[in-house]
Every structure is written in structure tokens, then in C-alpha cells.
Short mmCIF file of C-alpha atoms in Angstrom, two decimals:
data_model
loop_
_atom_site.label_atom_id
_atom_site.label_comp_id
_atom_site.label_asym_id
_atom_site.label_seq_id
_atom_site.Cartn_x
_atom_site.Cartn_y
_atom_site.Cartn_z
CA MET Z 1 96.35 120.86 124.28
CA MET Z 2 93.93 121.55 121.40
CA PHE Z 3 94.79 119.99 118.04
CA PRO Z 4 93.97 122.17 114.98
CA ILE Z 5 92.22 120.49 112.03
CA GLU Z 6 95.32 120.85 109.84
CA TYR Z 7 97.19 118.65 112.30
CA PHE Z 8 94.83 115.76 111.64
CA ILE Z 9 95.00 116.36 107.87
CA GLY Z 10 98.79 116.31 108.12
CA LEU Z 11 98.75 112.97 109.92
CA ILE Z 12 96.54 111.43 107.24
CA LEU Z 13 98.82 112.67 104.47
CA ILE Z 14 101.84 111.26 106.31
CA GLY Z 15 100.12 107.87 106.50
CA ILE Z 16 99.39 107.82 102.75
CA CYS Z 17 102.91 108.88 101.68
CA ALA Z 18 104.81 106.79 104.21
CA GLY Z 19 102.70 103.69 103.64
CA PHE Z 20 103.11 103.78 99.84
CA ALA Z 21 106.88 104.40 100.18
CA SER Z 22 107.17 101.53 102.70
CA GLY Z 23 105.61 98.96 100.41
CA LEU Z 24 107.26 100.25 97.23
CA LEU Z 25 110.75 100.62 98.63
CA GLY Z 26 110.82 98.24 101.60
CA VAL Z 27 112.02 100.93 103.97
CA GLY Z 28 109.35 101.01 106.68
CA GLY Z 29 108.43 104.59 105.96
CA GLY Z 30 110.19 105.88 109.08
CA PHE Z 31 112.46 108.12 107.03
CA LEU Z 32 109.26 110.04 106.16
CA ILE Z 33 107.22 109.47 109.32
CA VAL Z 34 109.87 110.83 111.72
CA PRO Z 35 110.75 114.17 110.09
CA LEU Z 36 107.21 114.92 108.93
CA GLN Z 37 105.77 114.23 112.39
CA TYR Z 38 108.58 116.28 113.90
CA PHE Z 39 107.80 119.29 111.75
CA LEU Z 40 104.05 118.87 112.40
CA LEU Z 41 104.51 118.64 116.16
CA LYS Z 42 106.73 121.71 116.24
CA TYR Z 43 104.05 123.51 114.17
CA ILE Z 44 101.51 123.05 116.98
CA GLY Z 45 104.03 124.21 119.59
CA VAL Z 46 105.55 121.05 121.00
CA GLU Z 47 109.05 121.58 122.47
CA PRO Z 48 111.73 120.20 120.03
CA ASN Z 49 113.27 117.52 122.25
CA LEU Z 50 109.86 116.07 123.14
CA ALA Z 51 108.68 116.46 119.49
CA MET Z 52 111.66 114.39 118.30
CA LEU Z 53 111.17 111.59 120.86
CA ILE Z 54 107.42 111.41 120.19
CA SER Z 55 108.13 111.31 116.43
CA ILE Z 56 110.64 108.48 116.80
CA GLY Z 57 108.67 106.35 119.29
CA THR Z 58 105.39 106.75 117.39
CA SER Z 59 107.15 106.04 114.05
CA LEU Z 60 108.39 102.67 115.35
CA ALA Z 61 104.87 101.76 116.55
CA ILE Z 62 103.49 102.65 113.09
CA ILE Z 63 106.20 100.78 111.25
CA ILE Z 64 105.23 97.39 112.79
CA PRO Z 65 101.81 96.98 111.05
CA THR Z 66 102.85 99.01 108.02
CA ALA Z 67 105.93 96.92 107.26
CA PHE Z 68 104.04 93.68 108.01
CA SER Z 69 101.41 94.67 105.41
CA GLY Z 70 104.12 95.21 102.80
CA ALA Z 71 105.99 92.09 103.82
CA TYR Z 72 102.89 89.88 103.46
CA ARG Z 73 102.39 91.14 99.91
CA HIS Z 74 106.09 90.56 99.05
CA THR Z 75 106.03 86.95 100.35
CA LYS Z 76 103.24 86.15 97.92
CA SER Z 77 105.45 87.16 94.98
CA LEU Z 78 108.97 86.19 96.13
CA ASP Z 79 110.43 82.86 97.30
CA GLY Z 80 113.26 82.60 99.81
CA ILE Z 81 112.90 85.90 101.62
CA VAL Z 82 111.16 84.72 104.82
CA LYS Z 83 114.09 82.87 106.38
CA PRO Z 84 116.75 85.60 106.00
CA GLY Z 85 114.18 88.26 106.97
CA LEU Z 86 113.29 86.45 110.19
CA GLN Z 87 116.93 85.64 111.04
CA LEU Z 88 118.01 89.29 110.64
CA GLY Z 89 114.87 90.50 112.41
CA ILE Z 90 115.48 88.50 115.57
CA PHE Z 91 118.88 90.18 116.06
CA GLY Z 92 117.33 93.45 114.95
CA ILE Z 93 114.90 93.43 117.89
CA VAL Z 94 117.85 93.46 120.30
CA GLY Z 95 119.61 96.29 118.46
CA GLY Z 96 116.39 98.24 118.22
CA ALA Z 97 115.77 98.12 121.99
CA VAL Z 98 119.33 99.30 122.76
CA GLY Z 99 119.09 102.12 120.15
CA GLY Z 100 115.82 103.34 121.61
CA PHE Z 101 117.22 103.70 125.14
CA VAL Z 102 120.30 105.55 123.83
CA ALA Z 103 118.18 107.99 121.82
CA SER Z 104 116.19 109.07 124.85
CA GLY Z 105 119.34 110.61 126.32
CA LEU Z 106 120.45 112.55 123.23
CA PRO Z 107 119.50 116.15 122.23
CA SER Z 108 117.10 116.45 119.31
CA ARG Z 109 119.58 118.36 117.15
CA THR Z 110 122.14 115.56 117.55
CA LEU Z 111 119.55 113.03 116.35
CA GLU Z 112 118.67 115.27 113.41
CA ILE Z 113 122.31 115.51 112.27
CA ILE Z 114 122.93 111.77 112.73
CA PHE Z 115 119.71 111.00 110.88
CA GLY Z 116 120.55 113.39 107.99
CA CYS Z 117 124.17 112.22 107.54
CA LEU Z 118 123.25 108.52 107.45
CA LEU Z 119 120.43 109.07 104.96
CA LEU Z 120 122.74 111.14 102.75
CA PHE Z 121 125.34 108.36 102.76
CA VAL Z 122 122.74 105.78 101.79
CA ALA Z 123 121.40 107.97 98.99
CA ILE Z 124 124.88 108.62 97.54
CA LYS Z 125 125.73 104.92 97.65
CA ASN Z 126 122.50 104.08 95.85
CA ILE Z 127 123.11 106.71 93.15
CA VAL Z 128 126.68 105.48 92.57
CA ASP Z 129 125.30 101.93 92.11
CA LEU Z 130 122.41 103.04 89.90
CA ASN Z 131 123.53 101.25 86.77
CA LYS Z 132 124.86 98.15 88.48
CA GLU Z 133 123.02 94.91 88.09
CA ARG Z 134 122.92 92.23 90.72
CA GLU Z 135 126.32 92.02 92.42
CA GLU Z 136 128.21 88.94 93.60
CA ALA Z 137 128.09 88.32 97.31
CA LYS Z 138 131.20 89.71 99.06
CA ILE Z 139 130.53 88.14 102.45
CA PRO Z 140 128.65 84.90 103.28
CA PHE Z 141 125.18 85.02 104.79
CA ASN Z 142 125.68 83.02 107.99
CA LEU Z 143 124.93 83.33 111.71
CA ILE Z 144 127.83 85.72 112.38
CA SER Z 145 127.12 88.14 109.51
CA CYS Z 146 123.41 87.90 110.27
CA ALA Z 147 123.97 88.82 113.93
CA VAL Z 148 126.31 91.74 113.19
CA ILE Z 149 124.11 93.22 110.46
CA GLY Z 150 120.87 92.62 112.35
CA ILE Z 151 122.11 94.22 115.60
CA LEU Z 152 123.77 97.24 113.93
CA VAL Z 153 120.86 98.02 111.63
CA GLY Z 154 118.48 97.40 114.52
CA PHE Z 155 120.42 99.84 116.63
CA ALA Z 156 120.11 102.52 113.92
CA SER Z 157 116.37 101.71 113.73
CA GLY Z 158 115.80 102.25 117.43
CA LEU Z 159 118.04 105.31 117.58
CA LEU Z 160 116.37 107.11 114.65
CA GLY Z 161 112.84 105.73 114.62
CA ILE Z 162 113.17 104.19 111.16
CA GLY Z 163 112.68 100.60 110.17
CA GLY Z 164 116.30 100.33 109.08
CA GLY Z 165 115.45 99.34 105.53
CA VAL Z 166 117.37 102.31 104.08
CA PHE Z 167 120.55 100.72 105.45
CA LEU Z 168 119.67 97.06 105.13
CA ILE Z 169 118.78 97.27 101.43
CA VAL Z 170 122.21 98.73 100.64
CA ILE Z 171 123.96 96.03 102.69
CA LEU Z 172 121.95 93.18 101.13
CA THR Z 173 122.52 94.34 97.55
CA ALA Z 174 126.14 95.58 97.88
CA LEU Z 175 127.59 92.90 100.20
CA LEU Z 176 125.31 89.87 100.23
CA GLY Z 177 124.43 89.58 96.52
CA PHE Z 178 120.63 90.12 96.83
CA SER Z 179 118.77 91.66 93.89
CA LEU Z 180 116.98 94.93 94.71
CA ILE Z 181 113.51 93.39 94.76
CA GLU Z 182 114.75 90.53 97.00
CA ALA Z 183 116.36 93.04 99.32
CA ILE Z 184 113.16 95.08 99.49
CA GLY Z 185 111.08 91.99 100.37
CA THR Z 186 113.60 90.77 102.99
CA SER Z 187 113.86 94.27 104.43
CA SER Z 188 110.06 94.44 104.87
CA ILE Z 189 110.11 91.35 107.03
CA PHE Z 190 113.14 92.53 108.99
CA ILE Z 191 111.79 95.96 109.85
CA SER Z 192 108.37 94.64 110.94
CA LEU Z 193 110.28 92.76 113.66
CA THR Z 194 113.07 95.20 114.49
CA ALA Z 195 110.65 98.06 115.16
CA ILE Z 196 109.19 96.03 118.10
CA GLY Z 197 112.39 96.41 120.15
CA GLY Z 198 112.64 100.16 119.62
CA PHE Z 199 108.91 100.70 120.15
CA LEU Z 200 108.99 99.01 123.55
CA SER Z 201 112.05 100.95 124.65
CA TYR Z 202 110.35 104.30 123.87
CA ILE Z 203 107.31 103.29 125.94
CA VAL Z 204 109.55 102.39 128.90
CA SER Z 205 111.94 105.39 128.65
CA GLY Z 206 109.05 107.85 128.30
CA TRP Z 207 106.85 106.35 131.02
CA GLY Z 208 105.99 109.12 133.50
CA VAL Z 209 108.24 111.59 131.55
CA SER Z 210 106.28 112.47 128.40
CA THR Z 211 103.70 115.27 128.85
CA PHE Z 212 102.19 114.88 125.37
CA PRO Z 213 98.41 114.24 125.65
CA TYR Z 214 96.99 110.80 124.82
CA SER Z 215 100.36 109.09 124.75
CA ILE Z 216 101.93 105.99 126.26
CA GLY Z 217 105.53 106.88 127.02
CA TYR Z 218 106.85 108.54 123.88
CA VAL Z 219 104.20 106.91 121.66
CA SER Z 220 101.28 109.15 120.64
CA ILE Z 221 98.02 107.20 120.39
CA ILE Z 222 96.36 109.83 118.16
CA ASN Z 223 99.28 109.92 115.72
CA PHE Z 224 99.57 106.14 115.69
CA ILE Z 225 95.89 105.52 114.91
CA LEU Z 226 95.53 108.19 112.20
CA ILE Z 227 98.80 107.44 110.39
CA ALA Z 228 98.52 103.62 110.67
CA CYS Z 229 94.95 103.60 109.36
CA PHE Z 230 96.26 104.93 106.06
CA SER Z 231 99.83 103.63 106.00
CA VAL Z 232 98.85 99.93 106.31
CA PRO Z 233 96.61 99.72 103.21
CA PHE Z 234 98.90 101.97 101.18
CA ALA Z 235 101.91 99.78 102.07
CA SER Z 236 100.16 96.77 100.57
CA PHE Z 237 99.41 98.82 97.40
CA GLY Z 238 103.05 100.05 97.26
CA ALA Z 239 104.40 96.49 97.58
CA LYS Z 240 102.14 95.38 94.71
CA MET Z 241 103.51 98.22 92.54
CA ALA Z 242 107.12 97.33 93.43
CA HIS Z 243 106.83 94.18 91.36
CA LYS Z 244 105.63 96.15 88.31
CA VAL Z 245 108.21 99.00 88.30
CA PRO Z 246 111.67 98.45 86.75
CA GLN Z 247 114.44 98.24 89.38
CA LYS Z 248 116.36 101.18 87.98
CA LYS Z 249 113.32 103.44 88.38
CA LEU Z 250 112.88 102.11 91.92
CA LYS Z 251 116.50 103.12 92.72
CA ILE Z 252 115.90 106.62 91.35
CA VAL Z 253 112.72 107.10 93.40
CA PHE Z 254 114.44 105.73 96.48
CA SER Z 255 117.49 108.02 96.05
CA VAL Z 256 115.52 111.21 95.40
CA LEU Z 257 113.31 110.71 98.48
CA VAL Z 258 116.24 109.93 100.77
CA VAL Z 259 118.32 112.92 99.60
CA TYR Z 260 115.41 115.27 100.10
CA MET Z 261 114.74 114.11 103.66
CA ALA Z 262 118.47 114.12 104.47
CA LEU Z 263 118.82 117.77 103.43
CA LYS Z 264 115.71 118.66 105.43
CA MET Z 265 117.03 117.07 108.61
CA LEU Z 266 120.46 118.72 108.18
CA GLY Z 267 118.77 122.10 107.87
CA ILE Z 268 120.08 122.71 104.31
CA LEU Z 269 116.50 122.85 102.94
CA PRO Z 270 113.86 124.95 104.72
#
């Protein structure tokens, strides 16, 4: 397969946008990397089911260094986020691996609809809570809640190729009493670990099945290198900016981006 020049330009732009969003919003960037890769792969003629699995598997591979870059920057500015991030992330690895294997057996359209509906729910919840300040914790942060949240969000991560931050941030702020910036920092640590489980499952499930050139299982080496080269430094820059932007504005940016991508995946927007 010959790759047109606009394909490489598209990958670079994805890296810049997803990396900045990852550091700024603590969401891994998968909610941008997956659909944008998917549209780009279909543009060059890749069959939809394979395009979706390549997009998800490669997204998880990219999320690992991208989220780690943002997480490192957040830990320099925030105290007390490393422990909860690591605790949630350990359980998230398990959930991510299971989600990845489940996704390999689902049609691409099913994944698009699930992806779109969940993103829309998260965006609506965030908009409703736009004017709320830090909330009181409704459930305790202990081993049980940590395991349940980590595994469930990890499962969504592996299933959809996202870091899971779009879900974890809502849970941390609405149920566990985290401030938005604390949730973003904790989420960055969580998703850098959770993506590992899903990434490995897409290599195994796609081994000997994927026919996409220069790939390992469902992970495209070309896509990974080009996107990660730009997403990693831009994630660090985005994390730095997150500590300078008012939290209400962060919520607005977060909500607008998530609504847009949800409507794209549901087919409501062209």
C-alpha cells in the first residue's frame, strides 16, 4: 500500500492536537486519536473494521508515552496525585486488557455508537456541572472503590482505545471530591498505566490477522511514530498550560471537544 503525502501530514496534525489536549485536559488524547485516525485510514482505502481496530490499538500505544509526559509535568505542580493515580492504574491495566480482547470481536459500527454515546454522556454531565465548585466526596476512596473504578474505566479504555480520562475525571470530581485540576493530574497517571493492558491485547488479538503494512498486530508502527513524536512534547506543553487556565474555561474546552467528537462518531455530523 502506498501512503499519500496528505496521510503523513494528517498524522502529524493528529499528534499536535491530541498531545496538547492530553496534557491540558488529562484525557490521554484517545478521544481525538481514534476517530481522526479512523477517518484518515478510511480516506486511504482501509476497510472500516480493520481501520477501527488499527485506530484503537495504535491509539493505546500512543497514549502511553503521551500521558506519561503530561503526568510528569502535573506531578511537579501537584501534591498527592501519584498514589491514587498508581492505585487506580494498576486495576486499570486489568480492565484495559479485557476491553481490548472484547473489542476485537465487535463490528466497527457498534464501537462507533458505543464510543459516541459514552462521550456524549460525559460531555452533558460536565456541562451540567459547569458552575459547580469542588464537590464533597460521596463515596470513600478505598481499595474497593479503587478496584471497581479502575477496572470499569480500564475496560472502557481498552474497548474504545481511549485513556479513560474522559470518564475518570467525571468520577473523581463528582463522586470522590477531587478538584478538576487534581482529577486531571491523577487521570494522567492512571491512563499512562491503563493503556498498557489494552495495547498488549491489541497486539495479541491482531497477531497474524492484521494485513495493514508495517504493523504489529493491530498497532501501526508508522502511525505510532509520527503521532507520538508530536503528541509527547505537546502533552507536556498542554499540562503546563492547564495550571494557568481557569478551571471553568477548562471545563468549557473539554465539553466542546467531547460533544464534537461524539456527534462525529454517531454520524450526526459529516
